[in-house]
Amino acid sequence: GSEAITLPAEGTPWQLATGGLVRCADAVALMPSPGDDGSDDIATSPAAEWCLVLAGWDGELLPVVVVPLPGGLGSLPAAGEVLRPGLDVPLQPAEAEHGVLGLHFEPRSGRLWALLASGGIEAWNLFGARPLGRTTPRWPRVQYASTGVASFRPAAVCEDSGRAVFVLGRRGSEGLQLLRAALPE
């Protein structure tokens, strides 16, 4: 059967979200400082080997939350757990104004990817709490005799475990297209 729990969240409601399961010890840099909210340090708690890392787009920033799973993999967070960002990943004001189309979190590497409405892709190493850079791909364009030029409109992004990044989107009436680009070594 399925289980559900409602988790109150601090801050502005999220418009988009992504997440993954990680060992809590890998996510220490993403956690609020111990005692900031009266809680213990979940990274060193024996009941919190596994954590759920959630990242969202709230219209301005990319807040990151670490939620301990005291029952281990496959369990829900404890009742009463509050989603409290330990890190807000900043976007340049011009990027934030345009918005974010998609997010992806790769739990093995700790990379967070944002597909930006301006056409760019930006990445961060969340475990190291540092930016990895931004690029603006040259999306494919095709000329149609009847309708003119149709540009690729990206909609979602995901990483293939450090080997490539995939972007899913539409180009004209062709339906969905999946683009792949190798990641730099």
Tab-separated table of C-alpha atoms in Angstrom:
chain	number	residue	atom	x	y	z
A	1	GLY	CA	0.000	0.000	0.000
A	2	SER	CA	0.931	3.610	-0.239
A	3	GLU	CA	1.696	5.963	2.603
A	4	ALA	CA	1.535	9.745	2.777
A	5	ILE	CA	2.665	12.467	5.124
A	6	THR	CA	2.140	16.226	5.002
A	7	LEU	CA	5.285	18.236	5.615
A	8	PRO	CA	4.971	21.940	6.380
A	9	ALA	CA	7.471	24.066	4.480
A	10	GLU	CA	9.149	27.353	5.308
A	11	GLY	CA	9.430	30.051	2.674
A	12	THR	CA	7.783	30.768	-0.653
A	13	PRO	CA	5.866	27.875	-2.270
A	14	TRP	CA	7.787	26.022	-4.969
A	15	GLN	CA	6.732	26.070	-8.619
A	16	LEU	CA	9.073	23.190	-9.593
A	17	ALA	CA	10.911	20.545	-7.599
A	18	THR	CA	13.408	17.713	-7.922
A	19	GLY	CA	15.015	15.392	-5.421
A	20	GLY	CA	16.976	12.276	-4.658
A	21	LEU	CA	18.089	9.970	-1.856
A	22	VAL	CA	21.601	10.400	-0.470
A	23	ARG	CA	23.567	9.395	2.581
A	24	CYS	CA	23.061	12.182	5.105
A	25	ALA	CA	26.828	12.484	5.585
A	26	ASP	CA	27.137	13.529	1.900
A	27	ALA	CA	24.650	16.365	2.364
A	28	VAL	CA	26.149	18.099	5.414
A	29	ALA	CA	26.827	21.335	3.479
A	30	LEU	CA	23.120	21.551	2.609
A	31	MET	CA	21.757	21.292	6.143
A	32	PRO	CA	20.781	24.151	8.422
A	33	SER	CA	23.355	24.695	11.170
A	34	PRO	CA	22.697	22.495	14.228
A	35	GLY	CA	20.625	24.275	16.800
A	36	ASP	CA	19.444	27.019	14.411
A	37	ASP	CA	15.947	25.656	14.824
A	38	GLY	CA	16.354	23.763	18.086
A	39	SER	CA	17.043	20.457	16.298
A	40	ASP	CA	19.953	18.068	16.533
A	41	ASP	CA	22.566	17.662	13.819
A	42	ILE	CA	20.887	15.148	11.510
A	43	ALA	CA	24.158	14.375	9.729
A	44	THR	CA	25.577	12.696	12.818
A	45	SER	CA	22.343	11.189	14.113
A	46	PRO	CA	22.500	7.386	14.064
A	47	ALA	CA	18.831	7.333	13.033
A	48	ALA	CA	19.515	9.336	9.897
A	49	GLU	CA	21.807	7.365	7.607
A	50	TRP	CA	19.667	8.298	4.582
A	51	CYS	CA	18.231	11.681	3.656
A	52	LEU	CA	15.995	13.029	0.943
A	53	VAL	CA	17.490	16.077	-0.777
A	54	LEU	CA	14.846	18.321	-2.342
A	55	ALA	CA	15.511	21.392	-4.478
A	56	GLY	CA	12.836	23.701	-5.802
A	57	TRP	CA	12.229	26.841	-7.803
A	58	ASP	CA	10.268	29.443	-5.863
A	59	GLY	CA	10.265	32.151	-8.522
A	60	GLU	CA	13.451	33.815	-7.245
A	61	LEU	CA	15.849	31.265	-5.742
A	62	LEU	CA	16.493	27.531	-5.733
A	63	PRO	CA	16.012	26.505	-2.065
A	64	VAL	CA	17.537	23.164	-1.037
A	65	VAL	CA	16.124	21.063	1.807
A	66	VAL	CA	17.560	17.952	3.448
A	67	VAL	CA	14.985	15.682	5.086
A	68	PRO	CA	16.205	12.781	7.255
A	69	LEU	CA	14.628	9.360	6.789
A	70	PRO	CA	14.959	7.793	10.261
A	71	GLY	CA	13.455	4.517	9.006
A	72	GLY	CA	16.037	4.254	6.236
A	73	LEU	CA	15.526	3.810	2.519
A	74	GLY	CA	11.900	3.424	1.501
A	75	SER	CA	10.573	5.166	4.599
A	76	LEU	CA	8.843	8.493	5.046
A	77	PRO	CA	10.239	11.386	7.103
A	78	ALA	CA	9.222	11.628	10.742
A	79	ALA	CA	5.842	13.199	11.488
A	80	GLY	CA	6.258	16.875	12.305
A	81	GLU	CA	9.361	17.288	10.113
A	82	VAL	CA	9.485	20.825	8.689
A	83	LEU	CA	10.965	21.482	5.248
A	84	ARG	CA	13.544	24.126	6.135
A	85	PRO	CA	16.041	25.208	3.447
A	86	GLY	CA	19.666	24.894	4.493
A	87	LEU	CA	20.887	26.502	1.281
A	88	ASP	CA	19.421	28.882	-1.294
A	89	VAL	CA	21.124	28.473	-4.652
A	90	PRO	CA	21.184	31.920	-6.265
A	91	LEU	CA	20.358	32.739	-9.864
A	92	GLN	CA	21.430	35.925	-11.599
A	93	PRO	CA	18.548	38.458	-11.314
A	94	ALA	CA	18.028	38.467	-15.101
A	95	GLU	CA	17.783	34.652	-15.102
A	96	ALA	CA	15.380	34.660	-12.163
A	97	GLU	CA	13.205	37.199	-13.971
A	98	HIS	CA	12.878	34.871	-16.986
A	99	GLY	CA	12.295	31.819	-14.794
A	100	VAL	CA	13.216	28.141	-14.664
A	101	LEU	CA	11.659	25.495	-16.925
A	102	GLY	CA	13.054	22.346	-15.343
A	103	LEU	CA	15.242	21.002	-12.542
A	104	HIS	CA	17.209	17.789	-12.076
A	105	PHE	CA	19.211	16.553	-9.071
A	106	GLU	CA	21.777	13.772	-9.611
A	107	PRO	CA	22.183	12.166	-6.160
A	108	ARG	CA	25.474	10.331	-6.848
A	109	SER	CA	27.342	13.471	-7.884
A	110	GLY	CA	25.309	16.047	-5.955
A	111	ARG	CA	24.820	18.107	-9.117
A	112	LEU	CA	21.743	20.297	-9.477
A	113	TRP	CA	20.792	21.276	-13.017
A	114	ALA	CA	18.472	24.148	-13.930
A	115	LEU	CA	16.999	24.536	-17.389
A	116	LEU	CA	16.523	28.286	-17.692
A	117	ALA	CA	13.704	29.969	-19.602
A	118	SER	CA	16.325	32.224	-21.200
A	119	GLY	CA	17.652	29.147	-23.041
A	120	GLY	CA	20.614	28.389	-20.794
A	121	ILE	CA	21.509	25.509	-18.526
A	122	GLU	CA	23.193	26.103	-15.175
A	123	ALA	CA	24.730	23.524	-12.831
A	124	TRP	CA	25.893	23.476	-9.206
A	125	ASN	CA	27.691	20.943	-7.033
A	126	LEU	CA	25.374	20.942	-4.023
A	127	PHE	CA	27.610	18.671	-1.916
A	128	GLY	CA	30.436	21.178	-2.338
A	129	ALA	CA	28.060	24.177	-2.230
A	130	ARG	CA	29.617	25.713	-5.336
A	131	PRO	CA	28.554	26.692	-8.856
A	132	LEU	CA	29.788	24.596	-11.787
A	133	GLY	CA	28.894	27.051	-14.525
A	134	ARG	CA	26.351	28.077	-17.093
A	135	THR	CA	26.069	27.481	-20.800
A	136	THR	CA	23.680	28.545	-23.512
A	137	PRO	CA	23.371	25.692	-25.988
A	138	ARG	CA	22.649	26.355	-29.630
A	139	TRP	CA	19.304	24.613	-29.904
A	140	PRO	CA	18.476	23.101	-33.313
A	141	ARG	CA	16.302	25.020	-35.743
A	142	VAL	CA	14.520	23.671	-38.790
A	143	GLN	CA	13.003	25.458	-41.769
A	144	TYR	CA	9.465	24.407	-42.754
A	145	ALA	CA	8.168	25.488	-46.160
A	146	SER	CA	4.657	26.149	-44.876
A	147	THR	CA	5.249	27.536	-41.400
A	148	GLY	CA	8.747	29.025	-41.433
A	149	VAL	CA	11.431	28.371	-38.805
A	150	ALA	CA	10.617	26.272	-35.748
A	151	SER	CA	12.995	26.539	-32.823
A	152	PHE	CA	13.559	23.841	-30.241
A	153	ARG	CA	11.716	24.671	-26.990
A	154	PRO	CA	13.404	22.899	-24.048
A	155	ALA	CA	11.151	21.598	-21.270
A	156	ALA	CA	13.116	19.173	-19.056
A	157	VAL	CA	16.708	18.289	-18.197
A	158	CYS	CA	18.449	15.272	-16.647
A	159	GLU	CA	21.982	13.969	-16.220
A	160	ASP	CA	23.263	10.529	-17.152
A	161	SER	CA	25.526	9.869	-14.125
A	162	GLY	CA	28.274	12.259	-15.154
A	163	ARG	CA	28.507	11.173	-18.794
A	164	ALA	CA	25.942	13.358	-20.536
A	165	VAL	CA	23.091	15.781	-20.069
A	166	PHE	CA	19.761	15.186	-21.800
A	167	VAL	CA	17.244	17.895	-22.654
A	168	LEU	CA	13.695	17.050	-23.687
A	169	GLY	CA	11.662	19.565	-25.645
A	170	ARG	CA	9.505	20.326	-28.679
A	171	ARG	CA	10.304	21.683	-32.106
A	172	GLY	CA	7.312	22.808	-34.106
A	173	SER	CA	4.722	20.089	-34.629
A	174	GLU	CA	7.302	17.269	-34.694
A	175	GLY	CA	6.489	16.205	-31.147
A	176	LEU	CA	9.027	15.582	-28.418
A	177	GLN	CA	12.741	15.554	-29.163
A	178	LEU	CA	15.512	14.353	-26.898
A	179	LEU	CA	18.892	16.053	-27.231
A	180	ARG	CA	22.098	14.711	-25.665
A	181	ALA	CA	25.376	16.510	-24.981
A	182	ALA	CA	28.495	14.959	-23.465
A	183	LEU	CA	29.715	16.534	-20.241
A	184	PRO	CA	33.223	18.002	-20.189
A	185	GLU	CA	35.863	15.755	-18.611
